[in-house]
Tab-separated table of C-alpha atoms in Angstrom:
chain	number	residue	atom	x	y	z
A	21	MET	CA	33.696	25.772	-32.709
A	22	GLU	CA	31.536	28.340	-30.984
A	23	VAL	CA	33.224	30.076	-28.063
A	24	THR	CA	31.183	32.268	-25.738
A	25	ILE	CA	33.044	34.682	-23.475
A	26	THR	CA	31.795	37.534	-21.314
A	27	LEU	CA	34.113	40.176	-22.727
A	28	ASN	CA	34.183	43.466	-20.830
A	29	GLY	CA	30.778	42.683	-19.345
A	30	THR	CA	29.088	41.731	-22.604
A	31	GLU	CA	28.521	38.121	-23.560
A	32	CYS	CA	29.777	37.429	-27.051
A	33	THR	CA	29.879	34.282	-29.165
A	34	HIS	CA	32.179	33.746	-32.128
A	35	ASP	CA	32.774	30.768	-34.380
A	36	VAL	CA	36.531	30.178	-34.305
A	37	GLU	CA	38.981	27.355	-34.947
A	38	PRO	CA	39.992	25.353	-31.852
A	39	ARG	CA	43.565	26.598	-32.315
A	40	THR	CA	42.508	30.245	-31.970
A	41	LEU	CA	44.466	31.943	-29.226
A	42	LEU	CA	42.576	34.201	-26.845
A	43	VAL	CA	44.436	37.276	-28.080
A	44	TYR	CA	43.264	36.633	-31.655
A	45	TYR	CA	39.732	36.029	-30.426
A	46	ILE	CA	39.862	39.418	-28.725
A	47	ARG	CA	41.527	41.295	-31.590
A	48	GLU	CA	40.184	39.592	-34.711
A	49	ALA	CA	36.876	37.971	-33.760
A	50	ALA	CA	35.665	40.572	-31.254
A	51	GLY	CA	37.497	43.457	-32.950
A	52	LEU	CA	39.014	44.948	-29.800
A	53	LYS	CA	42.479	46.123	-30.813
A	54	GLY	CA	43.575	47.577	-27.483
A	55	THR	CA	45.313	44.352	-26.498
A	56	ASN	CA	48.668	44.275	-28.252
A	57	ILE	CA	50.716	41.303	-29.424
A	58	GLY	CA	54.376	41.828	-28.634
A	59	CYS	CA	56.652	38.806	-28.452
A	60	ASP	CA	53.982	36.122	-28.971
A	61	THR	CA	56.089	33.826	-26.726
A	62	THR	CA	54.707	34.398	-23.193
A	63	SER	CA	57.557	36.769	-22.381
A	64	CYS	CA	56.673	40.429	-22.899
A	65	GLY	CA	53.235	40.755	-21.315
A	66	ALA	CA	51.866	43.196	-23.932
A	67	CYS	CA	48.868	40.883	-24.428
A	68	THR	CA	47.992	40.702	-20.724
A	69	VAL	CA	44.245	40.604	-20.016
A	70	LEU	CA	42.210	39.537	-17.007
A	71	LEU	CA	40.683	36.045	-17.095
A	72	ASP	CA	38.166	35.791	-14.263
A	73	GLY	CA	39.906	38.778	-12.705
A	74	ARG	CA	43.475	37.449	-12.830
A	75	SER	CA	46.187	38.571	-15.240
A	76	VAL	CA	47.090	36.117	-18.000
A	77	LYS	CA	49.075	36.355	-21.220
A	78	SER	CA	46.398	35.962	-23.864
A	79	CYS	CA	48.907	34.706	-26.466
A	80	THR	CA	49.257	31.549	-24.368
A	81	VAL	CA	45.623	30.764	-23.652
A	82	LEU	CA	43.270	29.166	-26.165
A	83	ALA	CA	40.005	30.999	-26.688
A	84	ALA	CA	38.385	27.617	-26.015
A	85	GLN	CA	39.931	27.600	-22.525
A	86	ALA	CA	38.092	30.846	-21.783
A	87	GLU	CA	34.696	29.436	-22.798
A	88	GLY	CA	32.078	30.626	-20.307
A	89	ARG	CA	34.612	32.790	-18.440
A	90	THR	CA	34.882	36.534	-18.048
A	91	VAL	CA	37.657	38.407	-19.837
A	92	THR	CA	38.538	42.044	-19.219
A	93	THR	CA	40.702	44.020	-21.638
A	94	ILE	CA	41.985	47.578	-21.501
A	95	GLU	CA	38.741	48.699	-23.221
A	96	GLY	CA	36.765	47.365	-20.269
A	97	LEU	CA	38.380	49.469	-17.559
A	98	ALA	CA	36.938	52.954	-18.042
A	99	GLU	CA	33.375	53.665	-17.034
A	100	ALA	CA	30.652	54.135	-19.645
A	101	ASP	CA	30.887	57.938	-19.352
A	102	GLY	CA	34.621	57.824	-20.104
A	103	THR	CA	35.821	58.204	-16.518
A	104	MET	CA	39.158	56.482	-16.398
A	105	HIS	CA	39.991	53.604	-14.080
A	106	PRO	CA	42.326	54.711	-11.236
A	107	VAL	CA	45.228	52.803	-12.814
A	108	GLN	CA	44.684	54.511	-16.160
A	109	ARG	CA	44.475	57.870	-14.434
A	110	ALA	CA	47.685	57.188	-12.527
A	111	PHE	CA	49.455	56.356	-15.811
A	112	GLN	CA	48.288	59.684	-17.230
A	113	GLU	CA	49.225	61.719	-14.153
A	114	HIS	CA	52.647	60.100	-13.743
A	115	HIS	CA	53.431	59.835	-17.442
A	116	GLY	CA	53.648	56.064	-17.147
A	117	LEU	CA	54.195	55.524	-20.858
A	118	GLN	CA	56.494	56.489	-23.658
A	119	CYS	CA	55.655	54.720	-26.944
A	120	GLY	CA	52.606	53.146	-25.289
A	121	TYR	CA	52.915	49.681	-26.785
A	122	CYS	CA	53.359	47.858	-23.482
A	123	THR	CA	50.833	50.087	-21.702
A	124	PRO	CA	47.629	48.026	-22.023
A	125	GLY	CA	49.437	44.961	-20.679
A	126	MET	CA	51.123	46.956	-17.923
A	127	VAL	CA	47.802	48.455	-16.829
A	128	MET	CA	46.041	45.080	-16.775
A	129	ALA	CA	48.917	43.451	-14.855
A	130	ILE	CA	48.731	46.246	-12.268
A	131	VAL	CA	44.935	45.975	-11.950
A	132	SER	CA	45.402	42.259	-11.170
A	133	MET	CA	48.260	42.976	-8.751
A	134	LEU	CA	46.122	45.488	-6.846
A	135	ALA	CA	43.184	43.075	-6.691
A	136	GLU	CA	45.411	40.324	-5.280
A	137	ARG	CA	47.238	42.370	-2.641
A	138	GLY	CA	44.630	41.858	0.111
A	139	ASP	CA	45.623	43.883	3.169
A	140	HIS	CA	49.236	44.086	2.083
A	141	VAL	CA	50.594	47.581	1.423
A	142	LEU	CA	52.546	47.322	-1.813
A	143	THR	CA	56.152	48.512	-1.754
A	144	GLU	CA	58.213	49.603	-4.729
A	145	ALA	CA	59.973	46.224	-4.590
A	146	ASP	CA	56.600	44.426	-4.685
A	147	VAL	CA	55.561	46.418	-7.742
A	148	ARG	CA	58.835	45.821	-9.588
A	149	LEU	CA	58.663	42.075	-8.843
A	150	GLY	CA	54.971	42.006	-9.717
A	151	LEU	CA	55.757	43.478	-13.134
A	152	GLU	CA	58.487	40.959	-13.945
A	153	GLY	CA	56.253	39.565	-16.679
A	154	ASN	CA	55.839	42.886	-18.504
A	155	LEU	CA	58.616	44.354	-20.609
A	156	CYS	CA	58.874	48.027	-21.626
A	157	ARG	CA	61.304	48.391	-24.497
A	158	CYS	CA	61.414	52.164	-23.973
A	159	THR	CA	62.745	51.143	-20.531
A	160	GLY	CA	60.282	53.564	-18.988
A	161	TYR	CA	59.917	51.495	-15.865
A	162	HIS	CA	60.472	54.314	-13.380
A	163	ASN	CA	57.242	56.155	-14.143
A	164	ILE	CA	55.308	52.924	-14.609
A	165	VAL	CA	56.261	51.922	-11.073
A	166	GLU	CA	55.380	55.428	-9.831
A	167	ALA	CA	51.966	55.129	-11.492
A	168	ALA	CA	51.359	51.698	-9.947
A	169	LEU	CA	52.256	52.960	-6.479
A	170	ALA	CA	49.995	56.010	-6.941
A	171	ALA	CA	47.124	53.770	-8.054
A	172	ALA	CA	47.746	51.526	-5.040
A	173	ARG	CA	47.049	54.575	-2.847
A	174	ALA	CA	43.845	55.521	-4.714
A	175	PRO	CA	41.049	55.555	-2.141
A	176	GLU	CA	38.472	54.078	-4.525
A	177	LEU	CA	40.634	50.943	-4.832
A	178	ARG	CA	40.755	50.381	-1.070
A	179	LEU	CA	38.054	47.837	-0.491
B	23	MET	CA	52.594	32.104	-34.235
B	24	ILE	CA	49.612	29.825	-34.651
B	25	PRO	CA	49.472	26.165	-33.635
B	26	ALA	CA	48.713	23.535	-36.285
B	27	SER	CA	45.060	22.485	-36.426
B	28	PHE	CA	43.766	20.023	-33.873
B	29	ASP	CA	40.495	18.731	-32.482
B	30	TYR	CA	39.655	20.109	-29.067
B	31	VAL	CA	37.734	18.160	-26.439
B	32	ARG	CA	36.933	19.481	-22.993
B	33	ALA	CA	36.772	16.539	-20.592
B	34	ASP	CA	34.256	16.638	-17.744
B	35	SER	CA	35.730	13.737	-15.793
B	36	LEU	CA	38.958	11.768	-15.452
B	37	ASP	CA	37.251	8.670	-16.826
B	38	GLN	CA	36.200	10.547	-19.932
B	39	ALA	CA	39.687	12.012	-20.310
B	40	THR	CA	41.538	8.714	-19.965
B	41	GLY	CA	39.008	7.113	-22.337
B	42	LEU	CA	39.799	9.764	-24.932
B	43	LEU	CA	43.520	9.249	-24.421
B	44	GLU	CA	43.117	5.486	-24.772
B	45	ARG	CA	41.213	5.941	-28.015
B	46	HIS	CA	43.572	8.479	-29.598
B	47	GLY	CA	46.900	7.108	-28.314
B	48	ASP	CA	49.993	9.094	-29.207
B	49	GLY	CA	47.936	11.527	-31.287
B	50	ALA	CA	46.410	13.091	-28.180
B	51	LYS	CA	47.933	15.492	-25.679
B	52	VAL	CA	46.591	16.570	-22.298
B	53	LEU	CA	46.024	20.302	-21.830
B	54	ALA	CA	45.875	21.821	-18.340
B	55	GLY	CA	47.072	25.425	-17.965
B	56	GLY	CA	48.822	25.151	-21.308
B	57	HIS	CA	51.933	27.049	-20.310
B	58	SER	CA	54.297	24.276	-21.343
B	59	LEU	CA	52.313	22.727	-24.183
B	60	LEU	CA	50.927	25.778	-26.025
B	61	PRO	CA	54.365	27.401	-26.556
B	62	LEU	CA	55.588	24.134	-28.104
B	63	MET	CA	52.474	23.922	-30.264
B	64	LYS	CA	52.946	27.499	-31.456
B	65	LEU	CA	56.487	26.597	-32.504
B	66	ARG	CA	55.028	23.421	-34.080
B	67	LEU	CA	57.413	21.335	-32.038
B	68	ALA	CA	54.271	19.626	-30.743
B	69	VAL	CA	51.536	18.824	-33.286
B	70	PRO	CA	48.819	16.850	-31.489
B	71	GLU	CA	45.779	15.697	-33.429
B	72	VAL	CA	43.540	15.910	-30.393
B	73	LEU	CA	43.837	18.159	-27.380
B	74	VAL	CA	42.109	16.806	-24.271
B	75	ASP	CA	41.474	19.782	-21.982
B	76	ILE	CA	41.364	18.578	-18.375
B	77	GLY	CA	41.291	22.124	-16.984
B	78	ARG	CA	37.617	21.971	-15.955
B	79	ILE	CA	37.615	18.519	-14.350
B	80	PRO	CA	36.398	19.142	-10.805
B	81	GLY	CA	38.366	18.051	-7.758
B	82	LEU	CA	41.909	18.272	-9.123
B	83	SER	CA	42.909	21.599	-7.564
B	84	TYR	CA	43.707	21.306	-3.862
B	85	VAL	CA	46.327	21.069	-1.148
B	86	ARG	CA	45.453	18.431	1.463
B	87	ASP	CA	47.102	17.522	4.727
B	88	GLY	CA	47.880	13.806	4.541
B	89	GLY	CA	49.439	13.512	7.998
B	90	ASP	CA	53.131	13.038	7.212
B	91	HIS	CA	52.799	14.549	3.744
B	92	LEU	CA	50.895	17.124	1.700
B	93	ALA	CA	48.912	15.983	-1.311
B	94	VAL	CA	48.714	18.556	-4.087
B	95	GLY	CA	46.146	18.187	-6.872
B	96	ALA	CA	47.616	18.289	-10.365
B	97	LEU	CA	45.562	21.317	-11.469
B	98	THR	CA	46.725	23.484	-8.565
B	99	THR	CA	48.387	26.562	-10.059
B	100	HIS	CA	51.816	27.835	-9.089
B	101	ASP	CA	50.123	30.965	-7.712
B	102	GLU	CA	47.772	28.918	-5.508
B	103	ILE	CA	50.698	26.864	-4.188
B	104	ALA	CA	52.800	29.954	-3.506
B	105	ARG	CA	49.926	31.553	-1.538
B	106	SER	CA	48.758	28.421	0.314
B	107	PRO	CA	49.246	28.822	4.087
B	108	LEU	CA	49.429	25.030	4.424
B	109	VAL	CA	52.239	24.781	1.873
B	110	GLY	CA	53.926	27.826	3.401
B	111	SER	CA	54.083	26.221	6.845
B	112	GLN	CA	54.726	22.580	5.913
B	113	LEU	CA	56.600	22.818	2.621
B	114	PRO	CA	58.157	26.297	2.527
B	115	LEU	CA	60.597	25.140	-0.163
B	116	LEU	CA	57.705	24.296	-2.500
B	117	ALA	CA	55.908	27.578	-1.763
B	118	HIS	CA	59.074	29.561	-2.429
B	119	VAL	CA	59.947	27.789	-5.677
B	120	ALA	CA	56.367	27.981	-7.003
B	121	GLY	CA	56.455	31.745	-6.366
B	122	GLN	CA	59.650	32.075	-8.430
B	123	ILE	CA	58.338	30.389	-11.586
B	124	GLY	CA	58.014	32.657	-14.608
B	125	ASP	CA	55.976	35.713	-13.699
B	126	PRO	CA	52.557	36.405	-12.116
B	127	GLN	CA	50.657	35.818	-15.360
B	128	VAL	CA	52.399	32.475	-15.881
B	129	ARG	CA	51.802	31.483	-12.254
B	130	HIS	CA	48.083	32.241	-12.652
B	131	ARG	CA	47.825	29.608	-15.412
B	132	GLY	CA	50.637	27.097	-14.984
B	133	THR	CA	49.914	24.005	-12.888
B	134	ILE	CA	52.130	21.710	-10.834
B	135	GLY	CA	50.836	18.669	-12.704
B	136	GLY	CA	51.533	20.221	-16.084
B	137	SER	CA	55.021	21.193	-15.039
B	138	LEU	CA	55.830	17.680	-13.832
B	139	ALA	CA	54.134	15.794	-16.668
B	140	HIS	CA	55.861	17.939	-19.293
B	141	GLY	CA	59.207	16.570	-18.105
B	142	ASP	CA	61.292	19.606	-19.029
B	143	PRO	CA	64.632	19.540	-17.171
B	144	ALA	CA	64.569	23.367	-17.169
B	145	SER	CA	61.414	23.437	-14.998
B	146	ASP	CA	61.917	24.230	-11.318
B	147	LEU	CA	59.319	21.949	-9.730
B	148	PRO	CA	60.706	18.546	-10.827
B	149	ALA	CA	63.863	19.305	-8.814
B	150	VAL	CA	61.763	19.986	-5.701
B	151	VAL	CA	59.821	16.750	-6.119
B	152	LEU	CA	63.030	14.784	-6.754
B	153	ALA	CA	64.821	16.276	-3.758
B	154	LEU	CA	61.921	15.601	-1.394
B	155	ARG	CA	61.437	12.022	-2.699
B	156	GLY	CA	57.896	12.818	-3.744
B	157	THR	CA	55.329	10.372	-5.056
B	158	LEU	CA	53.307	10.929	-8.224
B	159	VAL	CA	49.826	9.491	-8.672
B	160	LEU	CA	48.886	8.514	-12.238
B	161	ARG	CA	45.392	7.629	-13.346
B	162	GLY	CA	44.744	5.474	-16.386
B	163	PRO	CA	41.734	3.630	-17.807
B	164	GLY	CA	42.438	0.728	-15.410
B	165	GLY	CA	42.762	2.811	-12.267
B	166	SER	CA	45.479	4.667	-10.364
B	167	ARG	CA	49.106	3.829	-9.627
B	168	GLU	CA	51.867	5.534	-7.687
B	169	VAL	CA	55.326	6.262	-9.051
B	170	ASP	CA	58.358	7.362	-7.026
B	171	SER	CA	59.944	10.585	-8.202
B	172	GLU	CA	63.147	8.580	-8.787
B	173	ALA	CA	61.393	6.569	-11.503
B	174	PHE	CA	59.330	9.403	-12.992
B	175	HIS	CA	61.690	11.265	-15.328
B	176	LEU	CA	62.849	8.971	-18.126
B	177	GLY	CA	64.352	11.337	-20.693
B	178	PHE	CA	64.082	14.783	-22.266
B	179	LEU	CA	60.342	15.654	-22.126
B	180	GLU	CA	59.718	11.995	-21.318
B	181	THR	CA	58.117	10.745	-18.099
B	182	ALA	CA	56.558	7.591	-16.678
B	183	VAL	CA	53.105	8.921	-17.635
B	184	ALA	CA	51.775	6.518	-20.290
B	185	PRO	CA	49.911	7.947	-23.301
B	186	ASP	CA	46.574	6.959	-21.738
B	187	GLU	CA	47.419	8.196	-18.230
B	188	ILE	CA	46.995	11.520	-16.445
B	189	LEU	CA	49.044	12.783	-13.514
B	190	THR	CA	46.449	13.572	-10.843
B	191	GLU	CA	48.315	14.199	-7.576
B	192	ILE	CA	51.762	14.960	-6.206
B	193	ARG	CA	52.590	13.870	-2.644
B	194	LEU	CA	55.476	15.439	-0.800
B	195	PRO	CA	56.657	14.650	2.739
B	196	LYS	CA	56.274	17.583	5.126
B	197	MET	CA	59.452	19.499	5.868
B	198	GLY	CA	58.373	21.589	8.841
B	199	GLU	CA	61.414	23.521	10.034
B	200	LEU	CA	64.024	21.479	8.133
B	201	GLY	CA	66.524	23.617	6.235
B	202	TRP	CA	66.422	24.136	2.480
B	203	GLY	CA	68.015	26.234	-0.208
B	204	PHE	CA	66.983	27.161	-3.742
B	205	GLU	CA	69.187	28.946	-6.231
B	206	LYS	CA	68.689	29.687	-9.890
B	207	LEU	CA	70.514	31.837	-12.372
B	208	THR	CA	68.407	33.627	-14.974
B	209	LYS	CA	69.232	36.409	-17.401
B	210	ARG	CA	65.880	38.101	-16.732
B	211	ALA	CA	63.694	37.543	-13.678
B	212	GLN	CA	60.981	35.684	-15.596
B	213	ASP	CA	63.310	33.410	-17.597
B	214	TRP	CA	63.888	29.695	-17.277
B	215	ALA	CA	66.878	28.847	-15.117
B	216	ILE	CA	70.158	28.549	-17.004
B	217	VAL	CA	71.072	26.349	-14.050
B	218	GLY	CA	69.316	25.885	-10.735
B	219	ALA	CA	69.810	23.846	-7.589
B	220	VAL	CA	67.614	22.638	-4.746
B	221	ALA	CA	69.034	21.414	-1.427
B	222	ALA	CA	66.814	20.074	1.326
B	223	ARG	CA	67.351	18.401	4.674
B	224	LEU	CA	65.244	15.260	4.883
B	225	ASP	CA	63.282	14.076	7.851
B	226	GLY	CA	64.100	10.702	9.318
B	227	ASP	CA	67.735	9.899	8.562
B	228	GLY	CA	68.750	13.569	8.561
B	229	SER	CA	70.396	13.301	5.159
B	230	THR	CA	70.495	16.128	2.629
B	231	ALA	CA	69.069	15.835	-0.874
B	232	ILE	CA	70.333	17.868	-3.818
B	233	ALA	CA	68.532	18.152	-7.160
B	234	LEU	CA	69.532	20.064	-10.268
B	235	ILE	CA	67.589	22.230	-12.721
B	236	ASN	CA	68.487	22.494	-16.426
B	237	VAL	CA	71.883	20.862	-16.111
B	238	GLY	CA	71.328	17.844	-18.356
B	239	PRO	CA	68.514	16.367	-20.472
B	240	VAL	CA	66.701	14.896	-17.450
B	241	PRO	CA	65.906	16.366	-14.023
B	242	ALA	CA	68.539	14.748	-11.809
B	243	ARG	CA	69.848	14.458	-8.270
B	244	ALA	CA	73.460	15.302	-7.544
B	245	LEU	CA	74.208	11.867	-6.094
B	246	ALA	CA	77.975	12.319	-5.762
B	247	ALA	CA	77.545	15.499	-3.718
B	248	GLU	CA	74.855	13.847	-1.584
B	249	ALA	CA	77.194	10.910	-0.920
B	250	ALA	CA	80.046	13.257	-0.036
B	251	LEU	CA	77.895	14.961	2.601
B	252	GLU	CA	76.860	11.583	3.910
B	253	ALA	CA	80.521	10.622	4.261
B	254	GLY	CA	81.221	13.713	6.331
B	255	SER	CA	82.463	16.203	3.714
B	256	SER	CA	81.895	19.900	4.302
B	257	PRO	CA	79.227	21.646	2.188
B	258	ALA	CA	81.980	23.275	0.123
B	259	GLU	CA	83.689	19.933	-0.516
B	260	ALA	CA	80.368	18.354	-1.448
B	261	ALA	CA	79.483	21.229	-3.781
B	262	ALA	CA	82.758	20.705	-5.629
B	263	ARG	CA	81.414	17.299	-6.622
B	264	ALA	CA	77.938	18.522	-7.645
B	265	ASP	CA	78.475	17.762	-11.354
B	266	ASP	CA	80.282	14.424	-10.856
B	267	GLY	CA	78.612	11.690	-12.872
B	268	ILE	CA	76.009	14.119	-14.264
B	269	GLU	CA	75.273	14.363	-17.984
B	270	VAL	CA	75.649	18.077	-18.709
B	271	SER	CA	74.266	19.855	-21.786
B	272	GLY	CA	75.718	22.855	-23.575
B	273	ASP	CA	73.482	25.334	-25.403
B	274	LEU	CA	73.268	28.981	-26.463
B	275	ASN	CA	72.918	30.145	-22.861
B	276	ALA	CA	75.801	28.200	-21.377
B	277	SER	CA	78.550	25.880	-22.600
B	278	GLU	CA	78.974	22.530	-20.897
B	279	ALA	CA	81.996	23.819	-18.964
B	280	PHE	CA	80.152	26.939	-17.766
B	281	ARG	CA	77.158	24.822	-16.751
B	282	ARG	CA	79.394	22.544	-14.716
B	283	HIS	CA	80.840	25.607	-12.998
B	284	LEU	CA	77.362	27.036	-12.311
B	285	THR	CA	76.213	23.678	-10.963
B	286	ARG	CA	79.027	23.586	-8.398
B	287	VAL	CA	78.566	27.234	-7.392
B	288	LEU	CA	74.768	27.136	-7.088
B	289	VAL	CA	74.760	23.810	-5.229
B	290	GLY	CA	77.273	25.365	-2.839
B	291	ARG	CA	75.001	28.343	-2.222
B	292	ALA	CA	71.900	26.170	-1.831
B	293	LEU	CA	73.736	23.970	0.682
B	294	GLU	CA	74.871	27.002	2.677
B	295	LYS	CA	71.230	27.989	3.116
B	296	ALA	CA	69.975	24.464	3.779
B	297	LEU	CA	72.619	23.564	6.358
B	298	VAL	CA	72.629	26.662	8.588
C-alpha cells in the first residue's frame, strides 16, 4: 500500500506492506537512520519520534496509521544552515550523552515535553517523570536531565 | 519484530467498521491506538487476517458531562483524559490513573476504549471502571447496547464485545469530592503493575468499592474486602481479606503467595487514602 507522510517537512510516499512499522518506514523506506531501534517492545524509547508534534514510540505505530500525518525525526530538528535546535544544543553543552544510542529518542521526547508544558515551569521531578519512557543504558540520566532543564530555560522556546 | 501479514482497512464510519467486522468475523481485529494489539501482533500472539483501523472515525474522542456521569469516547487517549479539566474535577481517580499508564509516548497513543476492549487484567483502567460501576456502550451492525462493567470482563483477554461489535463509549458516575486511592507496584516506572489496587467511595449508599489489577486472569473486585467494610470492619481488617475468594496467578514477576501478599498490602494502602 502507498503511505504518504510529511516527514521532516517534506511529503514523501512509499509503497510498503500494511504491516510496516513506522520506524521501518522511516529507516528503510525513507532512509533516515537517525531514529534507532532499541528494545522493539515499546519500552526503551530509542525510536521516539513526533507524530503531529507529540512523542510516540515508532516501533509501536504502523506506518499506515501515520498516513497523511506529519512526522518529525531527529534529522528534522536542526535548521537548514545546520543551526542546532535548542534541545540538541543543550545536550552538547551539558554532555547529555555517553554512547549516544538513546540520544535521538531522548531529544525527541524532550522536544514533545517542552511543547506540552504550557505555562508550567518544569522541575527536575517533572523532567525525570517525563522521561520515564526513555532508557539510557549508560545510566547517564544526570546530564540528560540537566540538558532538558537548560533547554526548558532557552528563550527561543518560550512562546 | 515484524507482525505477520494482514490486510489493512481504514474505516471512515462506525457503520463501515462494524460491517467489515461482520463480514470478516473472528479473522478481523479492531485497531485504535494499537498499544495493546500491535505488541501482541509483533510477538505473533495475535495474527489477524484483517485489521480494521477505527482511529480516524470522527466523533469518538471526547469527554462529555452527562449530568450524574461523564461519558468518555472510546478513542480518547490516556493523555487527553489525564489532562482533561472535566475529568480532573469530576473523576480525579480516572485522571490520576490515566496519567500513570505506561509513559508519555504510550499515553499519547493508547486509548481508554482499546485498554478496556483488550481485556488484559494487567491494565489499570478496567479496575477503575469496575470500581466505579461504569457502563460500556457497544455498537454492532444492529445498533448499540449497554453493558455493566460487572458483566464486561469474561476471561483472560476476553470481554463482552462480540466479534462484530466496537466499544464506543465508557460512562462513569461522577465522584466529586469522594475519597479514592490507587496503588500499583512496578519494577520500573513505565511497567505494567505486578499488582495494583483501586479503592473508591461510591455516591449514594456510601459504600466503598475495591478493584484489583493483575491479580488473576480477569479484572476483578475484591468482594470479600468490600463486604467486610460494609459489615463494619476497619480498613486494615478489610484489607486482610482482599484476596479472599480471588483466583490469583503466579508468574515470573510474582508467585501466587507473593501476589496474595501484595494484594492485601496495596488494598490496605488504597483504602487508607480513600477513607481519610
